[in-house]
Structures are given as structure tokens and as C-alpha cells.
Coordinates of C-alpha atoms in Angstrom, one line a residue:
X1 CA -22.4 5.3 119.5
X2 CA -23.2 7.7 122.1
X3 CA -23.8 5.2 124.6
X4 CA -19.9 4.0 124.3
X5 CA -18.5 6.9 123.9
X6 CA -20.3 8.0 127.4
X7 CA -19.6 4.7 128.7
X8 CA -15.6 4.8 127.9
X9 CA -15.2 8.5 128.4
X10 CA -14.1 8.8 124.6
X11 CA -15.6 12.3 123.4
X12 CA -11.9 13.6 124.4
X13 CA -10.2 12.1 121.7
X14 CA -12.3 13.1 118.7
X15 CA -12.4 16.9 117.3
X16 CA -15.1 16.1 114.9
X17 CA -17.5 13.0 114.4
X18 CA -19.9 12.3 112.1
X19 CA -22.7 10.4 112.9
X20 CA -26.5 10.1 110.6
X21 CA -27.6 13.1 113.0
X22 CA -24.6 15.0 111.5
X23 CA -25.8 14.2 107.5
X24 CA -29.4 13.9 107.8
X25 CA -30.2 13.4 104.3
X26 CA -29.8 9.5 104.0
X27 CA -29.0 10.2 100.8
X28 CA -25.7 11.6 101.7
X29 CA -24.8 9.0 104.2
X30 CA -21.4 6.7 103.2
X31 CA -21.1 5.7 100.6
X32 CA -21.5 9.5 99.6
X33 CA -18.8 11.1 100.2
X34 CA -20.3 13.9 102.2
X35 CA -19.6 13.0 105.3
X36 CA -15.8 12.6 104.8
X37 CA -16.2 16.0 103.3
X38 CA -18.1 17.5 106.2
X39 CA -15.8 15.7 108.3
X40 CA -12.6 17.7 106.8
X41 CA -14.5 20.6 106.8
X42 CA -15.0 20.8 110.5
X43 CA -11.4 19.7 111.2
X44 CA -10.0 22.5 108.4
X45 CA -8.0 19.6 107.2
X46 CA -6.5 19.6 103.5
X47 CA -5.5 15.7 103.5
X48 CA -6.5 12.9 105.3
X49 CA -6.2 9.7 106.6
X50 CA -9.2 7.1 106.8
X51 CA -9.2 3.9 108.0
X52 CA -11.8 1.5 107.3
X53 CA -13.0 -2.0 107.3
X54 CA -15.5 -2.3 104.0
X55 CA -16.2 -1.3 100.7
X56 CA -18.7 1.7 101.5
X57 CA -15.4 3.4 103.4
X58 CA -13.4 2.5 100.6
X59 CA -16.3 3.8 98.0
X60 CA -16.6 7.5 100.0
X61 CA -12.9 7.7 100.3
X62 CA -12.7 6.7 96.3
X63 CA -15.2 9.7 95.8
X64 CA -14.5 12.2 98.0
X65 CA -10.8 12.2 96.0
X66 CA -12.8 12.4 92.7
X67 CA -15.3 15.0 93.4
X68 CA -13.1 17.5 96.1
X69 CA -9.5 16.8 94.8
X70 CA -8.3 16.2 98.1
X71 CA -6.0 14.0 99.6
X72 CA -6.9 11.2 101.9
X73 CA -5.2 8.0 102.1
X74 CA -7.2 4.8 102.3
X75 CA -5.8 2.2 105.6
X76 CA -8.2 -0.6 105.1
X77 CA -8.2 -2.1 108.5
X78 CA -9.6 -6.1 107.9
X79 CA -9.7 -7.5 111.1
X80 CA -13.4 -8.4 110.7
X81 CA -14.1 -8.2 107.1
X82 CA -11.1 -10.6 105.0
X83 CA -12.1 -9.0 101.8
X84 CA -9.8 -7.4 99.2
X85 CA -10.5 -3.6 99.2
X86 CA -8.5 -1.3 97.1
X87 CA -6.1 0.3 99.9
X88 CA -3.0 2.7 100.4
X89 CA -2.7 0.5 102.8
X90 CA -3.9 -2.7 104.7
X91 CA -3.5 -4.6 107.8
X92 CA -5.2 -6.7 110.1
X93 CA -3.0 -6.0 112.9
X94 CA -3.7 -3.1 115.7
X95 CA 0.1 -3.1 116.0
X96 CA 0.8 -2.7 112.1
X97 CA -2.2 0.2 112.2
X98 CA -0.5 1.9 115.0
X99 CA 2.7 2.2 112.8
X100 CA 0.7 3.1 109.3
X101 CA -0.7 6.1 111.6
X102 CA 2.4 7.3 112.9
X103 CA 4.4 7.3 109.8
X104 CA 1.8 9.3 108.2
X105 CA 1.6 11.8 110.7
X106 CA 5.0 12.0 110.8
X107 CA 5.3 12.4 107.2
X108 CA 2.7 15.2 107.1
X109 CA 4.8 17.1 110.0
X110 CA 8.1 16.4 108.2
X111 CA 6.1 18.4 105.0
X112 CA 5.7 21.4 107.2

């Protein structure tokens, strides 16, 4: 990961990532929902958006709403894997994805 994020200049766009450095514990790696939570908890975030493409996303996502009562929403993005994945929502177009991002964010400002 470091070697595209270097390569494509990308560390600008990301306040917090979570890589197996970040957990450690292997353990706690996804499916866990650890790192979500770790995740949130750097950003200070109280919901969420995640987007995914397989069932371990859709598993930590699942859990972390269980065990930290905190809302994330589910966009399980299946332009590689065709599977059905319990979703808030699902696409398998970048386009489509775009739009689910923006009308979430724009929902979450509108709550403000």
C-alpha cells in the first residue's frame, strides 16, 4: 500500500488509514471490527460511511454497529466480487458510487 500511495502522491487525501501495522494484533484485523473503530476514533467521527467489496468489510461493518452502537452505512462496491452482500447500498458503477457518496455527505451536512 505504501508503495502506491508514494507512487500516486495519495497520502493527501486520507486523514486516517488503517493498515495491519496500525492493529497489530492479527486477531483484531477485519473482520474484527477494530479497525473501523480505531479508524473513527482517529477521525473523531460519530457515523460513517464504508465502502467495500466482500464479506469481511461487510462482517466488521455488521459488528462494529453491534458492539459500538454507531452508525456506519454499508456501500458494497462489486465491481470485482459479483456476490450478494448485505448492503445500504450497492453498485458496481464508479459513477453510481460517486453519487451514493455525495448524497450521504450531503445528507450528513443537511443534519447539521
Amino acid at each position: 500500500m505504501k508503495y502506491l500511495f508514494d507512487r500516486f502522491d495519495l497520502w493527501k487525501y486520507f486523514e486516517a488509514i488503517i493498515d495491519e501495522d496500525e492493529v497489530g494484533d492479527p486477531n483484531l484485523r477485519k473482520p474484527h471490527p477494530y479497525p473501523l473503530h480505531l479508524c473513527m476514533e482517529m477521525l473523531g467521527a460519530q457515523e460513517g460511511l464504508y465502502i467495500g467489496d466482500n464479506n469481511a468489510d461487510w462482517e466488521m461493518v455488521y459488528s462494529y454497529r453491534k458492539m459500538y452502537r454507531k452508525p456506519v452505512k454499508f456501500v458494497h462496491f462489486k465491481k470485482v466480487f459479483q456476490e450478494d452482500i448485505p448492503s445500504d447500498y450497492s453498485t458496481d458503477r464508479e459513477e453510481e458510487l460517486k453519487e451514493i457518496i455525495l448524497k450521504e455527505v450531503s445528507q450528513t451536512r443537511a443534519e447539521v
